[in-house]
Amino acid sequence: MEELYLIILFLFVLFLLLGTGVWVGLALMGVAFVGMELFTSRPTGDTMITTIWSASSSWTLTALPLFIWMGEILFRTRLSEDMFRGLSPWMARLPGGLVHTNIVGCTVFAAVSGSSAATLTTVGKMSIPELRRRDYPENMIIGTLTGAATLGLMIPPSLTLIVYGVTINESISKLFIAGILPGLVLAGMFMGYVAIYSQISNNWNPTPEPKMSFAEKVKNSRFLIPVILLILIVIGSMYLGYATATEAAAFGVLGSLTLAFSQGSLNWKTFTESLMGATRTSAMIALILAGAAFLSLAMGFTGLPRSLAELIAAWELSRFELLMVLLVFYIIIGCFLDGISSVVLTMAVVEPMIRQAGIDVIWFGIFIVVVVEMAQITPPIGFNLFVMQGMTSHEMNYIAKAAIPMFLIMVLMVFVLIFFPELATWLPENMRQTPGG
Amino acid sequence: MQGIHALRRALDRLYLASGVLAALFLIAILILIVVQMLARWTGEVFPGAPDYAGYCMAAASFFAFAHALNRGSHIRVSILLNAVSERVRRFIETWCFAIGTALAWYFVYYAYRFVYFSWKFGDISQGQDATPIWIPQTAMLIGSIVFAIALTDHLIHVLFSGDHRIESDVVEQSHGE
């Protein structure tokens, strides 16, 4: 019985610190401290330092700042304009027209950036004014962009997947490769929705695009070739086993520096801005990971993960039922916490659960990312909504409403993933092994 | 007043310098990885490269904590903070900075002991690099000291003038997602 009181106290401290707005990384550290003091007689401070030191100085983690830096560099290039100019001629004839540039643009940029907010800003900078000028319905412009930008989390490189991989000690390149097909399927579903909407909606009469010959289209797209090459090098080198995730990230940074240089958008100012931005963002995530490493150690001593896993096992839920429980659980958490924090906070408890239920952890990584993506576009703290608000000065509610169809498509995607798990598992099972892990 | 202004400038410089140092370690990670790849392709070995990159990662993180704090990059749950009145907010901010400051100094104390014992017993890294481990660990110590100073600085500021000097920047925070 006493055990139960202690666990309630422990959870209370967790909610208290997080809820009052203590920075997530520090809050996790504080909760872990309380947990250690309550449940063990080990020297708390020394254990804390040893754990945090080994978690922060890990080699796998180095992929994180490099991929962030790569995204920051490309974010400051002319890529935004090139993307719209290169993609729009090909989309003009599709049902749904140029709205597809939002989705395809996000898919392409997602393949060079691990962040959904950066994806949104880069694609939206150009496509929002251009689509408005052509009289596309505003709710479609806003909704598709907000939704499709979340592909940044799923299509490799993905910061959330790096954090997930580091937390549960699984291969990051495998997780990345696992994200490719589900990402493309999700993008396809978004496009399908746009096509159907454009056929049945009454207020769909955008300005038609001028006709373009094939040669002209190709000419307009030539600026996209370097980006496509960069994507192929980064993802291809991991898939073919030439490089680890970190090494692919290093290729990515060098490649994007070259690309920025050849465009003439690389100067001292953009270089230092991208570098400092990457340093801050990676420090932010590193603080959360440091706190989480200590917390998951402390969690182990509380016995909470094991008893929860046993409890779940005793319920004898089917795989599907367990996933539904987790889906609801993560949607609720997503209302209060950002994606990375909710992944690191819960994995200590959820990992034993899913391993016991025999769920593939690589597959689960993709599952969790889709669910976290949904949280990005739902109030109260969906980051994409904030970013979109900053860009368009629409009301938060308007943006959230415009994104509801995308939210429903993502829910559908969760079920597609559950019923066709091969989407996420087939590619990683068939990739070549990386030298030295 | 003169003294306070000088102190203010000195502290701000300290945070920025520490951030710049972190950025240099980020570049060092890139260089280490590229050199290690080149070595592998040419059939050479660069023993310990992963370990060195790991040390740079720790240094890049810890040195940047204070700078990231000042720019509002660290994520926090701000639902409550946004919902309450000005007076209550000041109270909650004080509580947050007090908790943060206490934790940071607690960390500093044990980080110091950790480094001190590594140095005293001459601990060597377990990896191929065989570095005396206190050298990279010192970066963690110094970084966490700067972070603790920054939190204390903000705490004092909240106590005396009612607000901290952090520009909350959701767009900046969102770059992690």
XYZ file of C-alpha atoms in Angstrom:
614
model
C 0.000 0.000 0.000
C 2.791 2.341 0.923
C 4.276 1.664 -2.492
C 1.107 2.995 -4.091
C 1.245 6.244 -2.120
C 4.820 6.746 -3.203
C 3.909 6.223 -6.849
C 1.035 8.692 -6.561
C 3.384 11.215 -4.958
C 5.922 10.623 -7.736
C 3.330 11.177 -10.468
C 2.023 14.230 -8.648
C 5.485 15.813 -8.684
C 5.757 14.999 -12.386
C 2.508 16.769 -13.233
C 3.244 19.636 -10.869
C 6.639 20.457 -12.373
C 5.583 20.021 -15.994
C 2.246 21.753 -15.500
C 3.589 24.865 -13.814
C 5.946 25.425 -16.726
C 9.331 24.277 -15.480
C 11.424 23.656 -18.629
C 10.768 20.083 -19.691
C 14.356 18.849 -19.395
C 14.796 20.314 -15.919
C 11.374 19.103 -14.834
C 12.241 15.523 -15.813
C 15.492 15.831 -13.876
C 13.597 17.093 -10.821
C 11.047 14.275 -10.973
C 13.830 11.732 -11.343
C 15.534 13.210 -8.292
C 12.346 12.819 -6.248
C 11.897 9.270 -7.559
C 15.435 8.276 -6.603
C 15.044 9.729 -3.120
C 11.717 7.961 -2.577
C 12.494 4.543 -3.984
C 16.199 3.789 -3.509
C 19.028 4.330 -1.120
C 21.500 4.848 -3.954
C 23.535 8.072 -4.023
C 21.209 10.205 -6.149
C 23.588 12.942 -7.263
C 26.377 10.646 -8.398
C 23.978 8.335 -10.219
C 22.483 11.373 -11.934
C 25.812 12.616 -13.242
C 26.992 9.214 -14.472
C 23.714 8.604 -16.290
C 23.509 12.052 -17.835
C 27.153 12.045 -18.875
C 26.882 8.774 -20.744
C 23.574 9.823 -22.317
C 24.892 13.216 -23.470
C 28.226 12.043 -24.828
C 26.834 9.278 -27.007
C 27.966 8.864 -30.588
C 24.489 8.069 -31.918
C 23.257 11.435 -30.705
C 25.627 13.317 -33.032
C 23.208 12.742 -35.927
C 20.832 15.135 -34.223
C 22.701 18.473 -34.422
C 23.944 17.695 -37.923
C 20.491 17.007 -39.342
C 19.159 20.111 -37.585
C 21.983 22.162 -39.080
C 21.311 20.793 -42.550
C 17.674 21.868 -42.299
C 18.670 25.297 -40.996
C 21.018 25.874 -43.921
C 18.461 24.897 -46.568
C 15.826 26.930 -44.766
C 17.913 30.019 -45.542
C 18.417 29.296 -49.236
C 16.287 30.108 -52.264
C 14.818 26.614 -52.073
C 11.375 27.978 -51.252
C 11.052 29.825 -54.584
C 12.706 27.065 -56.571
C 10.357 24.530 -55.140
C 7.214 26.380 -56.141
C 8.537 27.239 -59.578
C 9.788 23.724 -60.208
C 6.767 21.848 -58.938
C 3.836 23.971 -60.089
C 4.031 23.233 -63.856
C 3.664 19.526 -63.156
C 0.765 19.931 -60.732
C -1.259 22.409 -62.790
C -3.132 19.738 -64.756
C -3.977 17.484 -61.802
C -7.454 17.730 -60.283
C -6.859 20.025 -57.340
C -4.276 22.013 -59.233
C -1.570 23.906 -57.474
C -2.751 22.944 -53.988
C -0.726 19.823 -54.677
C 2.442 21.929 -54.632
C 1.822 22.340 -50.900
C 1.817 18.614 -50.362
C 4.567 17.629 -52.779
C 6.658 20.596 -51.637
C 6.332 19.494 -48.027
C 7.236 15.931 -48.984
C 10.374 17.076 -50.777
C 11.472 19.464 -48.055
C 10.641 16.871 -45.378
C 13.275 14.686 -47.008
C 15.977 17.230 -46.213
C 14.652 18.554 -42.922
C 13.724 16.781 -39.735
C 11.363 19.420 -38.475
C 7.752 19.967 -39.417
C 7.757 23.641 -38.457
C 10.729 24.359 -40.731
C 8.986 22.457 -43.508
C 5.875 24.540 -43.062
C 7.747 27.839 -43.126
C 9.883 26.992 -46.123
C 7.058 25.745 -48.316
C 4.483 28.253 -47.109
C 6.681 31.334 -47.630
C 6.172 30.973 -51.369
C 3.074 28.868 -51.878
C 0.639 30.814 -49.669
C 0.914 34.134 -51.573
C 1.066 32.390 -54.959
C -1.999 30.227 -54.310
C -3.934 33.167 -52.917
C -3.187 35.174 -56.036
C -4.775 32.383 -58.080
C -7.953 32.349 -55.946
C -7.674 28.920 -54.424
C -9.990 28.486 -51.423
C -8.191 29.829 -48.374
C -9.168 26.943 -46.096
C -7.606 24.472 -48.531
C -4.350 26.432 -48.791
C -4.039 26.669 -45.014
C -5.337 23.206 -44.187
C -3.236 21.199 -46.622
C -0.079 23.084 -45.724
C -0.581 22.682 -41.979
C -1.285 18.999 -42.429
C 1.320 18.113 -45.009
C 4.078 19.919 -43.098
C 3.845 17.212 -40.450
C 5.437 14.892 -43.008
C 8.666 16.557 -41.822
C 8.414 14.325 -38.771
C 7.910 11.102 -40.668
C 9.972 11.279 -43.837
C 13.664 10.907 -43.019
C 15.572 12.697 -41.619
C 13.247 13.088 -38.677
C 14.224 14.579 -35.335
C 11.451 12.727 -33.525
C 12.687 9.407 -34.910
C 16.283 10.190 -33.855
C 15.074 10.925 -30.349
C 12.962 7.745 -30.349
C 15.888 5.682 -31.609
C 18.288 7.093 -29.027
C 15.752 6.553 -26.233
C 15.101 2.880 -26.949
C 18.540 2.151 -28.377
C 17.490 1.098 -31.869
C 19.171 1.794 -35.189
C 18.345 5.280 -36.413
C 18.958 4.427 -40.057
C 16.438 1.575 -39.808
C 13.855 3.912 -38.321
C 14.523 6.447 -41.055
C 14.103 3.898 -43.804
C 10.935 2.641 -42.125
C 9.434 6.114 -42.366
C 9.756 6.445 -46.152
C 6.796 4.380 -47.387
C 4.294 5.451 -44.722
C 5.308 9.058 -45.414
C 4.682 8.672 -49.124
C 1.376 6.885 -48.529
C 0.241 9.665 -46.204
C 1.237 12.286 -48.788
C -0.725 10.301 -51.396
C -3.782 10.273 -49.152
C -3.564 14.049 -48.685
C -3.356 14.475 -52.467
C -6.308 12.174 -52.984
C -8.360 14.284 -50.624
C -7.426 17.478 -52.496
C -8.361 15.902 -55.823
C -11.765 14.748 -54.548
C -12.463 18.074 -52.830
C -11.700 20.020 -55.996
C -14.231 17.936 -57.933
C -17.150 18.211 -55.524
C -16.697 21.678 -54.051
C -18.741 24.620 -55.350
C -16.312 27.391 -54.547
C -13.436 25.823 -56.459
C -12.625 27.999 -59.441
C -8.999 29.039 -59.334
C -7.349 30.909 -62.170
C -6.201 28.279 -64.665
C -2.497 28.053 -65.341
C -1.121 29.018 -68.749
C -0.253 26.001 -70.882
C 3.394 25.004 -70.873
C 5.288 22.742 -73.199
C 7.162 19.783 -71.786
C 10.515 21.449 -72.458
C 9.447 24.531 -70.541
C 8.324 22.435 -67.606
C 11.653 20.683 -67.456
C 13.431 24.007 -67.731
C 11.493 25.355 -64.757
C 12.330 22.311 -62.684
C 16.059 22.309 -63.268
C 16.651 24.147 -59.992
C 15.168 21.221 -58.112
C 17.792 18.780 -59.366
C 20.403 19.611 -56.683
C 17.864 19.074 -53.893
C 16.755 15.766 -55.342
C 20.407 14.710 -55.599
C 20.951 15.695 -51.979
C 17.962 13.605 -50.881
C 19.183 10.618 -52.881
C 22.671 10.870 -51.397
C 21.500 11.215 -47.805
C 18.803 8.551 -47.827
C 20.466 6.326 -50.402
C 23.747 6.135 -48.509
C 21.902 4.920 -45.440
C 19.735 2.444 -47.323
C 22.617 0.916 -49.215
C 24.629 0.645 -46.051
C 27.423 3.009 -47.108
C 26.904 5.296 -44.161
C 25.464 5.426 -40.667
C 22.805 8.009 -39.867
C 25.452 10.369 -38.494
C 27.614 10.038 -41.574
C 24.632 10.605 -43.836
C 23.921 13.732 -41.802
C 27.482 14.929 -42.395
C 26.973 14.394 -46.148
C 23.793 16.364 -45.799
C 25.452 19.341 -44.121
C 28.276 19.464 -46.674
C 25.803 19.024 -49.521
C 23.498 21.764 -48.345
C 26.429 24.125 -47.765
C 27.528 23.465 -51.352
C 24.000 23.984 -52.614
C 23.610 27.244 -50.696
C 27.019 28.409 -51.926
C 26.290 27.674 -55.568
C 23.003 29.581 -55.296
C 24.838 32.538 -53.840
C 22.728 32.481 -50.677
C 25.591 31.453 -48.442
C 27.285 34.349 -46.705
C 28.716 34.946 -43.255
C 25.343 36.028 -41.878
C 23.321 33.045 -43.100
C 26.129 30.681 -42.136
C 26.346 31.900 -38.540
C 22.573 32.166 -38.201
C 22.089 28.593 -39.333
C 24.893 27.373 -37.092
C 23.684 29.173 -33.973
C 20.079 28.178 -34.659
C 21.138 24.549 -34.944
C 23.207 24.825 -31.771
C 20.252 26.149 -29.791
C 17.722 23.657 -31.095
C 20.049 20.745 -30.521
C 20.819 22.009 -26.994
C 17.112 22.228 -26.315
C 16.611 18.600 -27.313
C 19.803 17.543 -25.496
C 18.483 19.000 -22.243
C 15.252 17.030 -22.604
C 17.209 13.863 -23.412
C 19.509 14.393 -20.417
C 16.542 14.747 -18.093
C 14.808 11.792 -19.724
C 17.846 9.519 -19.338
C 17.922 10.176 -15.617
C 14.154 9.832 -15.344
C 14.017 6.484 -17.104
C 16.646 5.179 -14.680
C 14.593 6.457 -11.747
C 11.418 5.029 -13.321
C 13.082 1.620 -13.309
C 13.521 1.831 -9.541
C 9.902 2.796 -8.977
C 8.796 -0.476 -10.519
C 6.116 1.449 -12.393
C 7.014 0.197 -15.905
C 7.063 -3.443 -14.836
C 3.792 -3.333 -12.917
C 2.083 -1.461 -15.744
C 3.346 -3.988 -18.280
C 2.084 -6.808 -16.040
C -1.249 -5.065 -15.594
C -1.650 -4.672 -19.337
C -0.638 -8.295 -19.829
C -3.223 -9.370 -17.255
C -5.955 -7.595 -19.205
C -5.061 -9.847 -22.129
C -5.680 -7.128 -24.657
C -5.243 -8.077 -28.259
C -2.541 -6.249 -30.181
C -5.189 -4.051 -31.763
C -6.799 -3.162 -28.446
C -3.457 -2.298 -26.885
C -2.644 -0.010 -29.797
C -6.023 1.699 -29.447
C -5.356 2.298 -25.748
C -1.947 3.761 -26.596
C -3.450 5.870 -29.378
C -5.895 7.528 -26.996
C -3.167 7.865 -24.365
C -0.819 9.671 -26.758
C -3.534 11.913 -28.149
C -4.292 13.071 -24.604
C -0.606 13.608 -23.798
C -0.216 15.445 -27.082
C -2.649 18.066 -25.840
C -0.152 19.117 -23.198
C 3.310 18.170 -24.369
C 5.264 18.578 -27.583
C 6.143 15.476 -29.577
C 9.726 14.940 -28.488
C 8.916 15.412 -24.808
C 5.988 13.017 -24.947
C 8.103 10.357 -26.660
C 10.965 10.512 -24.158
C 8.676 10.853 -21.166
C 6.589 7.791 -21.954
C 9.037 5.375 -23.557
C 10.432 4.127 -20.222
C 6.948 2.897 -19.387
C 5.670 1.999 -22.835
C 8.731 0.142 -24.127
C 8.404 -2.907 -21.822
C 4.709 -2.975 -22.657
C 5.122 -3.164 -26.405
C 8.074 -5.535 -26.246
C 6.012 -7.891 -24.093
C 3.104 -7.665 -26.511
C 5.501 -8.639 -29.297
C 5.080 -5.400 -31.222
C 7.961 -4.528 -33.543
C 9.732 -1.480 -32.059
C 10.705 -0.055 -35.450
C 7.090 -0.238 -36.550
C 5.979 1.311 -33.272
C 8.326 4.241 -33.899
C 6.429 5.063 -37.073
C 3.108 4.572 -35.296
C 4.123 6.969 -32.541
C 5.281 9.546 -35.084
C 1.910 9.581 -36.861
C 0.191 10.075 -33.532
C 2.602 12.837 -32.553
C 1.980 14.434 -35.955
C -1.691 14.651 -35.147
C -0.868 16.540 -31.970
C 1.071 19.066 -34.084
C -2.113 20.276 -35.752
C -4.552 20.160 -32.850
C -5.000 22.853 -30.222
C -4.023 23.856 -27.612
C -0.313 23.453 -28.268
C 0.037 22.221 -31.849
C 3.251 23.844 -32.999
C 2.220 23.966 -36.634
C -0.806 26.026 -35.671
C 1.419 28.587 -33.939
C 3.793 28.769 -36.862
C 0.913 29.094 -39.300
C -0.622 31.812 -37.148
C 2.661 33.695 -37.284
C 2.752 33.415 -41.067
C -0.844 34.238 -41.977
C -2.254 36.032 -38.908
C -5.379 33.879 -39.114
C -7.110 32.974 -35.869
C -5.848 29.764 -34.278
C -9.360 28.296 -34.452
C -9.653 28.980 -38.156
C -6.374 27.198 -38.867
C -7.270 24.272 -36.636
C -10.632 23.947 -38.379
C -9.031 24.096 -41.819
C -6.716 21.280 -40.748
C -9.436 18.941 -39.438
C -9.689 16.929 -42.685
C -5.915 16.371 -42.535
C -6.278 15.249 -38.940
C -8.903 12.692 -39.970
C -6.672 11.463 -42.789
C -3.909 10.895 -40.242
C -6.295 8.917 -38.052
C -7.046 6.827 -41.123
C -3.299 6.461 -41.640
C -2.940 4.978 -38.145
C -5.350 2.215 -39.133
C -3.647 1.694 -42.478
C -0.396 1.210 -40.534
C -2.026 -1.249 -38.157
C -3.549 -3.350 -40.914
C -0.581 -3.144 -43.291
C 2.438 -3.182 -40.949
C 4.653 -4.164 -43.913
C 4.511 -0.519 -45.020
C 6.921 0.287 -42.224
C 8.764 -2.995 -41.844
C 9.468 -4.142 -45.408
C 12.101 -1.572 -46.394
C 14.189 -1.742 -43.186
C 14.216 -5.535 -43.356
C 15.621 -5.352 -46.850
C 18.251 -2.691 -46.358
C 21.924 -3.491 -46.270
C 23.672 -3.527 -42.953
C 25.604 -0.428 -42.044
C 29.318 -0.857 -41.393
C 29.903 -0.725 -37.672
C 26.238 -0.282 -36.748
C 24.624 51.419 -10.886
C 27.816 51.497 -12.922
C 28.842 48.187 -11.414
C 25.517 46.544 -12.185
C 25.661 47.627 -15.819
C 29.179 46.296 -16.146
C 28.075 43.017 -14.573
C 25.063 42.820 -16.898
C 27.284 43.264 -19.949
C 29.830 40.791 -18.682
C 27.172 38.134 -18.019
C 25.523 38.591 -21.407
C 28.913 38.250 -23.036
C 29.570 35.112 -21.036
C 26.330 33.458 -22.245
C 26.979 34.385 -25.836
C 30.621 33.320 -25.732
C 29.583 29.999 -24.277
C 27.028 29.598 -27.066
C 29.631 30.369 -29.713
C 31.971 27.834 -28.147
C 29.150 25.278 -28.391
C 28.756 26.095 -32.078
C 32.474 25.490 -32.613
C 32.081 22.051 -31.045
C 29.247 21.399 -33.477
C 31.622 22.162 -36.343
C 34.160 19.884 -34.689
C 31.634 17.020 -34.785
C 31.221 17.550 -38.509
C 34.972 17.594 -39.121
C 35.568 14.488 -37.001
C 32.931 12.514 -38.848
C 34.148 13.586 -42.264
C 37.762 12.747 -41.398
C 36.681 9.376 -40.044
C 34.800 8.604 -43.275
C 37.748 9.653 -45.406
C 39.964 7.424 -43.284
C 37.638 4.475 -43.750
C 37.485 4.890 -47.513
C 41.235 5.097 -47.850
C 41.724 2.032 -45.676
C 43.177 3.950 -42.759
C 41.842 3.816 -39.228
C 41.032 6.782 -37.057
C 40.792 5.150 -33.653
C 38.459 6.769 -31.170
C 36.695 9.085 -33.644
C 33.208 8.090 -32.385
C 34.311 8.795 -28.818
C 35.702 12.213 -29.710
C 32.500 13.051 -31.577
C 30.536 12.013 -28.506
C 32.612 14.324 -26.287
C 32.042 17.179 -28.730
C 28.320 16.417 -28.626
C 28.278 16.762 -24.839
C 30.306 19.977 -25.025
C 28.102 21.415 -27.778
C 25.016 20.711 -25.669
C 26.191 21.896 -22.268
C 27.891 25.061 -23.477
C 24.728 26.069 -25.333
C 22.181 25.548 -22.526
C 22.438 29.107 -21.186
C 22.326 30.723 -24.623
C 19.316 28.588 -25.576
C 17.595 29.601 -22.340
C 18.072 33.299 -23.075
C 16.637 32.925 -26.545
C 13.613 31.036 -25.250
C 14.526 27.847 -27.098
C 13.946 25.481 -24.197
C 10.507 23.964 -24.322
C 8.100 24.380 -21.422
C 4.387 23.828 -20.948
C 2.984 27.340 -20.984
C -0.760 26.635 -20.849
C -1.023 27.635 -17.197
C 1.348 30.595 -17.547
C -0.747 32.046 -20.353
C -4.018 31.552 -18.522
C -3.306 33.354 -15.249
C -3.177 37.036 -14.303
C -0.003 39.075 -14.267
C 0.481 38.736 -10.496
C 0.003 34.997 -10.406
C 2.282 34.627 -13.406
C 5.066 36.436 -11.598
C 4.639 34.034 -8.712
C 4.741 30.965 -10.984
C 7.735 32.288 -12.904
C 9.575 32.741 -9.607
C 8.749 29.147 -8.698
C 9.964 27.848 -12.085
C 13.249 29.736 -11.944
C 13.746 28.755 -8.298
C 13.301 25.058 -9.129
C 15.512 25.417 -12.197
C 18.228 27.264 -10.318
C 18.228 24.757 -7.462
C 18.446 21.799 -9.842
C 21.180 23.410 -11.902
C 23.402 24.130 -8.890
C 22.736 20.650 -7.529
C 23.898 19.327 -10.890
C 26.971 21.560 -10.823
C 27.971 20.297 -7.372
C 27.851 16.647 -8.387
C 29.399 17.341 -11.792
C 32.296 18.946 -9.952
C 32.734 15.890 -7.715
C 32.499 13.636 -10.775
C 35.215 15.500 -12.639
C 37.344 15.815 -9.529
C 37.332 12.064 -8.881
C 37.957 11.236 -12.546
C 40.984 13.512 -12.394
C 42.197 12.295 -9.013
C 42.062 8.615 -9.935
C 43.304 9.278 -13.452
C 40.303 7.565 -15.075
C 40.856 6.662 -18.703
C 38.055 6.371 -21.273
C 36.887 2.792 -21.927
C 36.877 3.399 -25.683
C 39.692 3.223 -28.215
C 40.550 6.857 -27.663
C 42.016 6.280 -24.156
C 41.487 9.922 -23.225
C 41.844 10.946 -19.584
C 38.126 11.247 -19.061
C 38.227 14.369 -16.879
C 39.136 16.509 -19.907
C 35.864 16.123 -21.835
C 33.909 16.007 -18.584
C 35.195 19.476 -17.716
C 33.168 20.832 -20.633
C 30.027 19.461 -18.993
C 31.023 21.069 -15.705
C 31.760 24.504 -17.154
C 28.663 24.453 -19.348
C 26.437 23.573 -16.429
C 28.031 26.338 -14.320
C 27.197 28.909 -17.011
C 23.669 27.492 -17.215
C 23.260 27.705 -13.432
C 24.525 31.298 -13.456
C 22.044 32.192 -16.194
C 19.134 30.672 -14.272
C 20.192 32.486 -11.098
C 20.485 35.712 -13.086
C 16.917 35.329 -14.376
C 15.622 34.348 -10.937
C 17.041 37.528 -9.406
C 15.599 39.516 -12.266
C 12.133 38.029 -11.745
C 12.326 38.683 -8.006
C 13.288 42.327 -8.348
C 11.721 43.563 -11.525
C 8.884 41.112 -12.000
C 9.818 39.721 -15.372
C 12.602 37.621 -16.752
C 14.493 38.669 -19.832
C 13.672 35.679 -21.981
C 11.921 36.385 -25.236
C 9.530 33.464 -25.464
C 9.747 32.249 -29.008
C 7.376 29.514 -30.050
C 8.735 29.541 -33.592
C 12.237 29.005 -32.243
C 11.019 26.161 -30.031
C 9.092 24.614 -32.855
C 12.269 24.033 -34.849
C 12.801 20.937 -32.758
C 9.593 19.354 -33.989
